Short mmCIF file of C-alpha atoms in Angstrom, two decimals:
data_model
loop_
_atom_site.label_atom_id
_atom_site.label_comp_id
_atom_site.label_asym_id
_atom_site.label_seq_id
_atom_site.Cartn_x
_atom_site.Cartn_y
_atom_site.Cartn_z
CA MET A 23 9.50 -20.66 -1.17
CA ASN A 24 12.61 -22.25 -2.52
CA GLN A 25 13.78 -24.50 0.26
CA ARG A 26 17.36 -23.60 -0.07
CA VAL A 27 16.34 -20.11 0.03
CA LEU A 28 14.74 -20.34 3.45
CA ASN A 29 17.36 -22.58 5.16
CA MET A 30 19.96 -19.50 4.21
CA LEU A 31 17.80 -17.24 5.77
CA TYR A 32 17.25 -19.43 8.74
CA THR A 33 20.97 -20.25 9.12
CA LEU A 34 22.24 -17.60 11.37
CA ASN A 35 25.14 -15.78 10.45
CA SER A 36 27.80 -14.77 12.52
CA LEU A 37 26.53 -11.07 14.39
CA GLU A 38 23.00 -13.05 15.03
CA LYS A 39 25.10 -15.66 17.09
CA LYS A 40 27.28 -12.62 18.96
CA GLN A 41 23.58 -11.36 19.48
CA GLN A 42 22.32 -14.46 20.50
CA LYS A 43 24.62 -15.09 22.89
CA ASP A 44 24.85 -11.63 24.65
CA ALA A 45 21.48 -10.67 23.90
CA CYS A 46 22.16 -7.10 22.92
CA TYR A 47 21.76 -4.98 19.87
CA LEU A 48 25.45 -4.94 18.06
CA GLU A 49 25.91 -2.47 15.19
CA GLU A 50 25.67 -3.80 11.61
CA LEU A 51 26.18 -1.01 9.57
CA PRO A 52 29.75 0.45 8.50
CA LEU A 53 29.97 4.36 9.45
CA LYS A 54 29.42 5.04 5.84
CA ALA A 55 26.10 4.50 5.97
CA ILE A 56 24.84 7.04 8.81
CA ASN A 57 24.27 10.40 7.88
CA LYS A 58 26.70 11.61 11.17
CA ASN A 59 25.38 15.49 11.45
CA ILE A 60 21.79 14.81 10.90
CA SER A 61 21.99 11.92 13.54
CA LYS A 62 23.51 14.14 16.08
CA LYS A 63 20.68 16.71 15.36
CA ASN A 64 17.85 14.24 15.83
CA LYS A 65 19.56 11.63 18.37
CA ILE A 66 18.35 9.32 15.51
CA LYS A 67 19.96 6.97 13.98
CA VAL A 68 19.42 7.90 10.03
CA VAL A 69 20.64 5.23 7.22
CA ASN A 70 21.46 7.15 3.74
CA ASN A 71 22.14 6.07 0.54
CA TYR A 72 25.13 4.10 1.27
CA PHE A 73 23.60 0.31 -0.25
CA PHE A 74 22.78 1.74 -3.76
CA ARG A 75 25.85 2.25 -5.06
CA ASN A 76 25.63 -1.00 -7.61
CA LYS A 77 21.56 -1.02 -7.71
CA ASP A 78 18.74 0.20 -7.15
CA ILE A 79 17.48 -2.36 -4.30
CA TYR A 80 18.64 -4.11 -1.71
CA VAL A 81 17.48 -7.30 0.16
CA SER A 82 18.38 -8.28 3.61
CA LYS A 83 17.19 -10.42 6.37
CA HIS A 84 16.56 -8.71 9.47
CA ASN A 85 19.26 -9.72 12.04
CA ARG A 86 17.59 -11.64 15.22
CA PHE A 87 17.81 -11.97 18.72
CA ALA A 88 18.34 -8.30 19.36
CA PRO A 89 16.21 -4.81 19.39
CA TYR A 90 17.01 -2.75 17.00
CA PRO A 91 17.08 1.10 17.70
CA LEU A 92 14.78 3.64 16.62
CA HIS A 93 16.19 5.09 13.20
CA SER A 94 14.91 6.78 10.19
CA HIS A 95 15.97 6.43 6.17
CA THR A 96 16.90 8.59 3.12
CA PHE A 97 14.99 6.02 1.20
CA LEU A 98 11.78 3.85 0.86
CA GLU A 99 11.97 0.24 2.94
CA ILE A 100 9.62 -2.38 2.40
CA ASN A 101 9.46 -4.60 5.94
CA TYR A 102 8.17 -8.00 4.90
CA MET A 103 7.17 -10.53 6.91
CA LEU A 104 8.12 -14.07 5.45
CA GLU A 105 7.50 -16.23 8.73
CA GLY A 106 6.64 -15.74 12.40
CA SER A 107 5.80 -11.76 13.70
CA ALA A 108 7.42 -9.17 14.75
CA LYS A 109 6.68 -5.93 17.19
CA GLN A 110 7.66 -2.40 15.99
CA ILE A 111 7.01 0.97 17.26
CA VAL A 112 6.69 3.34 13.49
CA ASN A 113 6.22 7.14 14.36
CA GLY A 114 5.44 6.90 17.83
CA LYS A 115 2.95 3.98 17.06
CA SER A 116 2.99 0.10 17.93
CA ILE A 117 2.11 -2.01 15.03
CA THR A 118 2.42 -5.98 14.95
CA LEU A 119 3.46 -7.63 11.51
CA HIS A 120 2.56 -11.46 11.21
CA ARG A 121 3.45 -13.74 8.61
CA GLY A 122 2.46 -12.42 5.20
CA ASP A 123 2.11 -8.75 6.28
CA LEU A 124 3.83 -5.97 4.70
CA LEU A 125 4.76 -2.05 6.13
CA LEU A 126 5.99 0.39 3.44
CA LEU A 127 7.69 3.15 5.30
CA ASP A 128 8.71 6.72 3.35
CA VAL A 129 11.41 8.65 3.70
CA GLY A 130 11.83 10.46 7.03
CA ALA A 131 9.72 7.85 8.79
CA GLU A 132 11.08 6.42 12.49
CA HIS A 133 10.74 2.76 13.51
CA SER A 134 12.54 0.53 15.85
CA ILE A 135 12.23 -3.17 15.82
CA SER A 136 11.52 -5.33 18.88
CA THR A 137 13.78 -8.42 19.59
CA LEU A 138 13.04 -11.61 16.75
CA GLY A 139 13.31 -14.90 17.73
CA GLU A 140 14.58 -17.77 15.81
CA LYS A 141 11.28 -18.47 14.22
CA ASP A 142 10.90 -15.02 13.25
CA LEU A 143 11.99 -13.82 9.48
CA LEU A 144 11.54 -9.93 8.27
CA ILE A 145 12.45 -8.97 5.01
CA ASN A 146 13.99 -5.81 4.19
CA ILE A 147 13.79 -4.06 0.67
CA LEU A 148 15.50 -0.88 0.31
CA PHE A 149 14.51 1.03 -2.40
CA ARG A 150 14.89 4.25 -4.26
CA ASN A 151 12.25 5.34 -6.45
CA SER A 152 11.16 8.85 -6.98
CA ASN A 153 8.18 7.50 -8.90
CA ILE A 154 6.81 5.47 -5.98
CA ASN A 155 6.02 7.32 -2.59
CA ILE A 156 3.19 7.19 -0.04
CA ASP A 157 1.60 10.25 -1.09
CA PHE A 158 1.53 8.56 -4.77
CA LEU A 159 0.17 5.51 -3.75
CA LYS A 160 -2.79 7.51 -1.41
CA ASP A 161 -3.82 9.49 -4.89
CA LEU A 162 -4.11 6.66 -6.66
CA ARG A 163 -5.69 4.52 -4.75
CA ARG A 164 -8.14 7.45 -3.50
CA SER A 165 -8.69 8.29 -7.47
CA ARG A 166 -10.14 4.91 -7.23
CA SER A 167 -12.03 3.95 -4.03
CA VAL A 168 -15.07 6.31 -2.89
CA LEU A 169 -14.33 4.66 0.64
CA TYR A 170 -10.62 5.34 0.36
CA ASP A 171 -11.31 8.52 -0.28
CA PHE A 172 -13.78 9.14 2.80
CA LEU A 173 -11.29 7.45 4.85
CA LEU A 174 -8.65 9.67 4.04
CA LYS A 175 -10.82 12.42 4.70
CA SER A 176 -11.47 11.53 8.17
CA PRO A 177 -10.98 13.82 11.15
CA ILE A 178 -8.80 11.47 13.12
CA LYS A 179 -6.08 11.55 10.23
CA ALA A 180 -6.63 15.27 9.16
CA ASN A 181 -3.63 16.41 11.71
CA GLU A 182 -1.40 13.51 10.78
CA LYS A 183 1.29 13.27 8.53
CA GLN A 184 1.34 9.18 7.25
CA ASN A 185 4.64 8.42 5.82
CA PHE A 186 3.84 4.74 6.40
CA LEU A 187 0.95 1.97 5.12
CA ILE A 188 0.78 -1.43 6.86
CA PHE A 189 -0.77 -3.84 4.41
CA ARG A 190 -2.72 -6.79 5.92
CA THR A 191 -1.97 -9.39 3.13
CA GLY A 192 -1.35 -12.50 5.18
CA LYS A 193 -3.63 -14.54 3.34
CA SER A 194 -2.56 -13.34 -0.11
CA LYS A 195 -1.20 -16.11 -1.54
CA LYS A 196 -0.18 -13.88 -4.95
CA ILE A 197 1.69 -11.22 -2.88
CA ALA A 198 3.39 -14.09 -1.06
CA ARG A 199 4.04 -15.27 -4.52
CA ILE A 200 5.76 -11.71 -5.46
CA MET A 201 7.60 -11.79 -2.36
CA ASP A 202 9.19 -15.14 -3.17
CA GLU A 203 10.03 -14.30 -6.43
CA ILE A 204 11.85 -11.18 -5.21
CA ILE A 205 13.58 -12.92 -2.25
CA GLU A 206 14.73 -16.09 -4.19
CA GLU A 207 16.26 -14.12 -7.22
CA TYR A 208 18.01 -11.47 -4.71
CA PHE A 209 19.17 -14.47 -2.90
CA LEU A 210 20.22 -16.71 -5.11
CA LYS A 211 21.79 -14.16 -6.91
CA LYS A 212 20.40 -14.89 -10.46
CA GLU A 213 21.43 -13.30 -13.94
CA PHE A 214 19.64 -10.30 -14.21
CA SER A 215 18.19 -10.17 -10.96
CA ASP A 216 18.69 -6.40 -10.43
CA THR A 217 16.54 -5.87 -13.46
CA ILE A 218 13.87 -8.51 -12.83
CA ILE A 219 13.44 -7.18 -9.35
CA LYS A 220 12.89 -4.38 -10.43
CA SER A 221 10.04 -5.15 -12.60
CA TYR A 222 8.15 -7.14 -9.42
CA LEU A 223 8.39 -4.48 -7.31
CA HIS A 224 6.28 -2.34 -9.69
CA ILE A 225 3.94 -5.81 -9.95
CA LEU A 226 3.74 -5.83 -5.85
CA VAL A 227 3.09 -1.66 -5.80
CA THR A 228 0.18 -2.46 -8.00
CA ASN A 229 -1.42 -4.99 -6.98
CA LEU A 230 -0.99 -3.62 -3.19
CA VAL A 231 -2.82 -0.22 -4.60
CA ARG A 232 -5.18 -2.49 -6.51
CA ASP A 233 -6.31 -4.93 -4.01
CA TYR A 234 -5.53 -3.69 -0.76
CA GLN A 235 -7.03 -1.39 1.90
CA PHE A 236 -4.15 0.44 3.46
CA VAL A 237 -5.79 2.68 5.88
CA GLU A 238 -5.25 1.84 9.34
CA GLN A 239 -8.64 2.07 10.75
CA GLU A 240 -9.72 3.73 14.34
CA PRO A 241 -12.19 2.04 16.55
CA GLN A 242 -15.55 3.05 14.80
CA SER A 243 -19.10 3.63 16.03
CA LYS A 244 -22.08 1.38 14.84
CA THR A 245 -23.13 4.17 12.31
CA ARG A 246 -19.92 4.38 10.74
CA LYS A 247 -18.90 0.83 10.36
CA ILE A 248 -22.27 0.75 8.50
CA VAL A 249 -21.07 3.66 6.18
CA ILE A 250 -17.89 2.26 5.74
CA GLU A 251 -19.53 -1.38 4.74
CA ILE A 252 -22.02 0.51 2.40
CA LEU A 253 -19.01 2.29 0.89
CA ASP A 254 -17.10 -0.34 0.03
CA GLU A 255 -20.41 -2.23 -1.53
CA ILE A 256 -20.59 0.90 -3.89
CA ASP A 257 -16.87 0.36 -4.83
CA LYS A 258 -17.67 -3.25 -5.70
CA GLU A 259 -21.04 -3.36 -6.96
CA PHE A 260 -21.39 -0.01 -8.45
CA ASN A 261 -23.19 -0.56 -11.60
CA THR A 262 -26.10 -2.38 -9.68
CA ILE A 263 -26.62 -0.76 -6.41
CA THR A 264 -29.06 1.04 -5.27
CA LEU A 265 -30.29 2.57 -2.44
CA GLN A 266 -33.01 0.49 -2.02
CA LYS A 267 -31.12 -2.54 -1.95
CA ILE A 268 -28.97 -1.81 0.55
CA ALA A 269 -31.95 -0.25 2.91
CA SER A 270 -33.16 -3.88 2.08
CA LYS A 271 -30.34 -5.56 2.98
CA TYR A 272 -29.15 -3.42 6.24
CA GLY A 273 -33.02 -3.35 8.05
CA TYR A 274 -33.48 0.36 7.50
CA ASN A 275 -35.95 2.55 5.95
CA LYS A 276 -34.66 4.08 2.83
CA ASN A 277 -35.48 7.86 3.77
CA TYR A 278 -33.58 7.58 7.26
CA LEU A 279 -30.89 5.55 5.51
CA SER A 280 -30.26 8.30 3.12
CA ASN A 281 -30.12 11.05 5.62
CA LEU A 282 -27.34 9.15 7.47
CA PHE A 283 -25.56 8.00 4.58
CA LYS A 284 -25.30 12.03 3.65
CA LYS A 285 -24.47 13.02 7.63
CA GLU A 286 -21.40 10.62 7.48
CA VAL A 287 -20.46 11.17 4.36
CA GLY A 288 -20.97 14.63 3.43
CA LYS A 289 -22.76 13.92 -0.02
CA PRO A 290 -25.81 12.20 -0.83
CA PHE A 291 -25.80 8.27 -1.79
CA SER A 292 -26.32 9.10 -5.53
CA GLU A 293 -23.64 11.26 -5.71
CA VAL A 294 -21.25 9.17 -4.35
CA VAL A 295 -22.06 6.65 -6.41
CA ILE A 296 -22.20 8.81 -9.91
CA GLN A 297 -18.39 9.64 -8.78
CA LYS A 298 -17.45 5.85 -8.97
CA LYS A 299 -19.07 5.27 -11.88
CA MET A 300 -17.33 8.06 -13.60
CA THR A 301 -14.17 7.25 -11.82
CA GLN A 302 -14.10 3.70 -13.35
CA ALA A 303 -15.15 4.86 -16.89
CA HIS A 304 -12.38 7.05 -16.84
CA THR A 305 -10.05 3.86 -15.96
CA LEU A 306 -11.60 2.01 -19.07
CA ILE A 307 -11.72 5.19 -21.05
CA MET A 308 -7.66 5.70 -20.21
CA SER A 309 -6.64 1.96 -20.53
CA THR A 310 -8.57 0.29 -22.61
CA SER A 311 -10.02 0.51 -25.86
CA LEU A 312 -13.21 -0.37 -25.88
CA PRO A 313 -16.32 2.08 -27.51
CA ILE A 314 -17.56 4.49 -25.07
CA SER A 315 -20.87 2.75 -25.86
CA LYS A 316 -19.41 -0.30 -23.93
CA ILE A 317 -17.93 1.21 -21.19
CA VAL A 318 -21.21 3.49 -20.74
CA GLU A 319 -23.41 -0.19 -20.36
CA ALA A 320 -20.33 -1.69 -18.32
CA VAL A 321 -20.84 1.21 -15.42
CA GLY A 322 -24.33 0.59 -15.05
CA ILE A 323 -25.94 4.02 -16.71
CA SER A 324 -28.92 3.71 -19.61
CA ASN A 325 -28.69 7.41 -20.52
CA LYS A 326 -25.82 8.25 -22.56
CA SER A 327 -26.73 12.35 -22.58
CA PHE A 328 -26.77 11.88 -18.59
CA PHE A 329 -23.19 9.96 -18.88
CA TYR A 330 -21.47 12.36 -20.90
CA LYS A 331 -22.88 15.45 -18.98
CA LYS A 332 -21.41 13.67 -15.92
CA TYR A 333 -17.94 12.71 -17.43
CA TYR A 334 -17.52 16.45 -18.51
CA ASP A 335 -18.31 17.69 -14.95
CA PHE A 336 -15.98 15.30 -13.23
CA TYR A 337 -13.06 15.50 -15.84
CA LYS A 338 -14.07 19.04 -17.93
CA GLU A 339 -12.79 16.92 -20.85
CA LYS A 340 -14.89 14.53 -23.75
CA PRO A 341 -14.64 11.23 -22.78
CA MET A 342 -12.86 10.65 -26.44
CA ALA A 343 -10.88 13.66 -26.43
CA ASP A 344 -9.69 12.37 -22.62
CA ARG A 345 -8.74 9.13 -24.92
CA HIS A 346 -6.83 10.71 -27.60
CA ARG A 347 -4.90 12.78 -25.26
CA ASN A 348 -3.72 9.82 -23.34
CA LEU A 349 -2.67 8.04 -26.50
CA ILE A 350 -0.62 11.01 -27.69
CA ASN A 351 1.10 11.28 -24.47
CA ILE A 352 1.95 7.31 -24.39
#
C-alpha cells in the first residue's frame, strides 16, 4: 500500500475526532442519501444512490470510534478489512472480518458495524452494476465447482436468502494488490481513475469467483467433512482422480466409500467426476481455441465417443456447435 494513502487513511477526520471524544455515533450522511419513506416503514436506515451522481463507484474509509447502526442499501457494497479487524451483524448473523477479508453485500442486506479502534481500517466500496450480484456469482461458481454445487444444496441453506458473501482472503497477495490499486487510484485522484477502478473491480470479482470458496460452512460431521474434502479433490484433480486412489488415501474400503459418497451427495462418485470433466471441457471449448481432441485429453477422457455422448447429455449440443454459437454471440 502506498504510504501516503495509508497515512491519509489513518489520519483522523473531523467526525472521527468528535466520535473519539464523545464515544457515540454521529450521522455522517446528508438527508438526501437516506430513503425517508422506506426507512420509516422498516425502521432501518436505507441508503440510496446519492453517492453515484457523477460516478459508478464510490470508495470511503469507515469512520472509527463509534458503532454504526443497522442499515441497508439500494446498491452493492464491498467491505474490505485493510488493517485490523471489525465485528459486524449481517442479517442477524455475527461475523468478524480480519485483515485482508472481504464482505460483499447485495442490495437489501442489513448490517451494523461495531466500534472500530484506531488501528482498524475498514474500506467501503459502493458500486452499482446490474451484471454483478450475489445470485450471478453463486450460479457462476456452482457451474465450475462440484463442491460449491453440493454446499449450495445443503439443507442448512435451503430456507435462507443469502444476500451476502464472505471471502476469507487474508493470505492472498493477489487480492491485496488489486484492493491496494483500487484504494490508491481513488484516494490519490489519478486521471481516469473511475475507468481504471471499474476495470479492477471486474478483475477482483473474477478472481474471487475463480479462486475462493464463499459458502460459510456450519459445523460438519466427520462423514460430511470427508465428502467435502473428496469433492474439493475432484474439483482440483478431476482429470486423474479415481475412487480407488481416494479410498486408499482415506483408508476406506472402495465399496464402502462409494456407498458413503452416494448417500451424502445423492450421486455416484463416477457421475460427479464426469460432471466436473464436462463443465471443465465446456469452459475450454467456450474460452479457448484448443482442438476438441486436446480438450478431451486435457479433462482425462480417453474415449472420444464417450466424451461426445456425455457432452451432448449435459449441454444438448455438440462441442463444435457450442463453440461456433459462442463466437457468433461475441
